[in-house]
PDB file of C-alpha atoms in Angstrom:
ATOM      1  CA  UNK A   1      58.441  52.331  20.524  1.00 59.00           C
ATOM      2  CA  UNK A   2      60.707  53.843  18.114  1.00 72.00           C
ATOM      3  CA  UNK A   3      64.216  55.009  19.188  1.00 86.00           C
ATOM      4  CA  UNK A   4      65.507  58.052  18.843  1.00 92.00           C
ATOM      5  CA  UNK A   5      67.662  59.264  15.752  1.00 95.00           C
ATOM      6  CA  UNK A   6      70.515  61.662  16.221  1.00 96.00           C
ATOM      7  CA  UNK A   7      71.976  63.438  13.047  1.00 96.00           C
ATOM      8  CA  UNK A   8      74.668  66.271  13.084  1.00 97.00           C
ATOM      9  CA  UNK A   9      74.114  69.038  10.695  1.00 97.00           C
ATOM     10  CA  UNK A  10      76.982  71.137   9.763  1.00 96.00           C
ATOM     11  CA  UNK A  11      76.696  74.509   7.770  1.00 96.00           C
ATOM     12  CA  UNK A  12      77.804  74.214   4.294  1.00 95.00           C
ATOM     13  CA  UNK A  13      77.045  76.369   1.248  1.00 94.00           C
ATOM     14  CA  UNK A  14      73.948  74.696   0.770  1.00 94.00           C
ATOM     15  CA  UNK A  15      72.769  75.165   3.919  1.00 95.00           C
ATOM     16  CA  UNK A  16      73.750  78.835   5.199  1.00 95.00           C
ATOM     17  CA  UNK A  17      71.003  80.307   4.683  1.00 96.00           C
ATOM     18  CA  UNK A  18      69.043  78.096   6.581  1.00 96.00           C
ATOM     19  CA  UNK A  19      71.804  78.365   9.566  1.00 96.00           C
ATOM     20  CA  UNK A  20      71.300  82.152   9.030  1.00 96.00           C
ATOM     21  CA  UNK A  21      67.424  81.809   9.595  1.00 96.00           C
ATOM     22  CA  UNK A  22      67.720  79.729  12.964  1.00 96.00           C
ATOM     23  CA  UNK A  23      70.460  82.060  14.561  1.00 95.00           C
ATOM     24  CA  UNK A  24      68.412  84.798  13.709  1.00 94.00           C
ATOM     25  CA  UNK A  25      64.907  83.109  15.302  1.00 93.00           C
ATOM     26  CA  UNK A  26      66.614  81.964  18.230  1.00 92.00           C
ATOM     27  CA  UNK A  27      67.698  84.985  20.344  1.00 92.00           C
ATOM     28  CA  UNK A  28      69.931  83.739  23.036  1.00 92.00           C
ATOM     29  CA  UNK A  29      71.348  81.641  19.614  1.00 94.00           C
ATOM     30  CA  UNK A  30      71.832  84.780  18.129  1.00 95.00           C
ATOM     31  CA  UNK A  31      73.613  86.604  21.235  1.00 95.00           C
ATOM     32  CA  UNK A  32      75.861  83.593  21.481  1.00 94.00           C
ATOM     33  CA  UNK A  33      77.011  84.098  18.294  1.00 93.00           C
ATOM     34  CA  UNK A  34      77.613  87.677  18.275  1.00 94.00           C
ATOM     35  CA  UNK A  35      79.486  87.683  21.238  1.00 95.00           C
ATOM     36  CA  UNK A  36      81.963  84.784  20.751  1.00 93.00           C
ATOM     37  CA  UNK A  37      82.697  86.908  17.309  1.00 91.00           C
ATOM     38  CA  UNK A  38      83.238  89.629  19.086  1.00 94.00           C
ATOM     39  CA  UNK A  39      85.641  88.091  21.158  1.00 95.00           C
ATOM     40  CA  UNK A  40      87.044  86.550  17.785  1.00 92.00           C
ATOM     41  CA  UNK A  41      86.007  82.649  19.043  1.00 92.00           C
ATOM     42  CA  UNK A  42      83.707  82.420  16.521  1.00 89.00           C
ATOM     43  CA  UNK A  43      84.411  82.250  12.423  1.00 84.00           C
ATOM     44  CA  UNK A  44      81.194  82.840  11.518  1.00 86.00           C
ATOM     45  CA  UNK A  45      78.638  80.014  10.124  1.00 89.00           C
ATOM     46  CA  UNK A  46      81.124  78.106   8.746  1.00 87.00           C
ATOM     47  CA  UNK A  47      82.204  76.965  11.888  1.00 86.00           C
ATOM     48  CA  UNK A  48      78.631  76.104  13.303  1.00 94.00           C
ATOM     49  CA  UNK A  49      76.863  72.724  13.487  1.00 95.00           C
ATOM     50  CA  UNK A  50      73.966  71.282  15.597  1.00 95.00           C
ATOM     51  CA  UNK A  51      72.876  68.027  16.466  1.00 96.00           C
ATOM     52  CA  UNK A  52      69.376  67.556  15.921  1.00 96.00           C
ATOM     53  CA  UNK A  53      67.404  64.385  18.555  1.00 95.00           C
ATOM     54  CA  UNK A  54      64.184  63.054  17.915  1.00 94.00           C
ATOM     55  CA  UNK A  55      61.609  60.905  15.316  1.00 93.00           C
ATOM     56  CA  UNK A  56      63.317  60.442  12.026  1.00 94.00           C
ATOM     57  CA  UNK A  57      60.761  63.017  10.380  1.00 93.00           C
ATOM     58  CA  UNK A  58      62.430  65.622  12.373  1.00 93.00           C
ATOM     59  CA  UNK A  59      65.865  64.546  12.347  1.00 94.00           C
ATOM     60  CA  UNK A  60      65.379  64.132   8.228  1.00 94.00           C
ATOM     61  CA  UNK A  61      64.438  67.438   8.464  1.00 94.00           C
ATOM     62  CA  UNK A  62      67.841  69.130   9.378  1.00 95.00           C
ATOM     63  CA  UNK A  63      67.301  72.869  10.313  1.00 95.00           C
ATOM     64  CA  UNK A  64      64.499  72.934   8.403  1.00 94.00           C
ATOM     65  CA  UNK A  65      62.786  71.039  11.492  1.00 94.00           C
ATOM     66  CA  UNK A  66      63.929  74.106  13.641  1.00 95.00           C
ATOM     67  CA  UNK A  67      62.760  77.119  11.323  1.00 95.00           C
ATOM     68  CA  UNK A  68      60.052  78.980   9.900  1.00 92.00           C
ATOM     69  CA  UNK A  69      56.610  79.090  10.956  1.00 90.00           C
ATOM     70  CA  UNK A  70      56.286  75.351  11.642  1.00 87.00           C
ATOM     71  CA  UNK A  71      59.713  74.380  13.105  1.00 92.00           C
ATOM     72  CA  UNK A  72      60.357  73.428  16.740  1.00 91.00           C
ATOM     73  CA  UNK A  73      61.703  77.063  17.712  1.00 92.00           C
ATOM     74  CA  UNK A  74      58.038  78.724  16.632  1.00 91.00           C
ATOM     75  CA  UNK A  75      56.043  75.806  18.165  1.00 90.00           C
ATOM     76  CA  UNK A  76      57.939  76.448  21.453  1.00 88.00           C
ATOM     77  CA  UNK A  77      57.712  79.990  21.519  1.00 87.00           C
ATOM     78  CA  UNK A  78      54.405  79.746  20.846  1.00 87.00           C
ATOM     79  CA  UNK A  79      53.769  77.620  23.597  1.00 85.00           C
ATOM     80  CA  UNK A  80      55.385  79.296  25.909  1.00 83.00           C
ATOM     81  CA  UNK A  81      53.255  82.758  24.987  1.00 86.00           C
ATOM     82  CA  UNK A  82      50.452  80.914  25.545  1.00 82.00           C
ATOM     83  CA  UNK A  83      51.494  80.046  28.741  1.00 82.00           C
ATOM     84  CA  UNK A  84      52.892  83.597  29.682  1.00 76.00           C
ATOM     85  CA  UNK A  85      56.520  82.643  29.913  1.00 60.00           C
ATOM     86  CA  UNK A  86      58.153  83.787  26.780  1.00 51.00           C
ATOM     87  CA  UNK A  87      61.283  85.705  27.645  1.00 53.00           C
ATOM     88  CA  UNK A  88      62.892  85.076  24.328  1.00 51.00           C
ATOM     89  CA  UNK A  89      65.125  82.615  25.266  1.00 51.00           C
ATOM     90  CA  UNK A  90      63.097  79.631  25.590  1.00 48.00           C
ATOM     91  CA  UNK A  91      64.789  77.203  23.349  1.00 49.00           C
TER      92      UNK A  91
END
């Protein structure tokens, strides 16, 4: 069986806009955010980073594996609609 990889993904320049994306598909992600700005915790994306755990497909992914249609945060809240759970805050 294959182990696990583990990769840390920081927001750079390159990245942001991806970062952007997954705050913004990832509501209680996105209400983090917000309020540790508002409370002036939070510098904004540059100061974000996630550690992504799984098959090294995924992890090679970075927060591309997380976003968009096809990434982990859809599949989930998809499967949680089917199952009539979704509050929004399943990931």
């Amino acid at each position: 069986m294959e182990r696990e990889k583990q990769a840390r993904v920081r927001c750079t320049e390159s990245n942001a806009a991806d970062f952007r994306q997954l705050v913004s598909e990832w509501p209680s992600l996105a209400a983090t955010v917000a309020s540790l700005q508002k409370q002036g915790l939070f510098p904004g994306l540059r100061g974000m980073q996630i550690t992504l755990t799984g098959d090294q497909q995924f992890v090679d992914g970075g927060v591309g594996s997380l976003i968009g249609e096809n990434g982990l945060l859809a599949r989930v809240a998809r499967s949680e609609c089917a199952k009539g759970g979704n509050d929004g805050n399943a990931v």
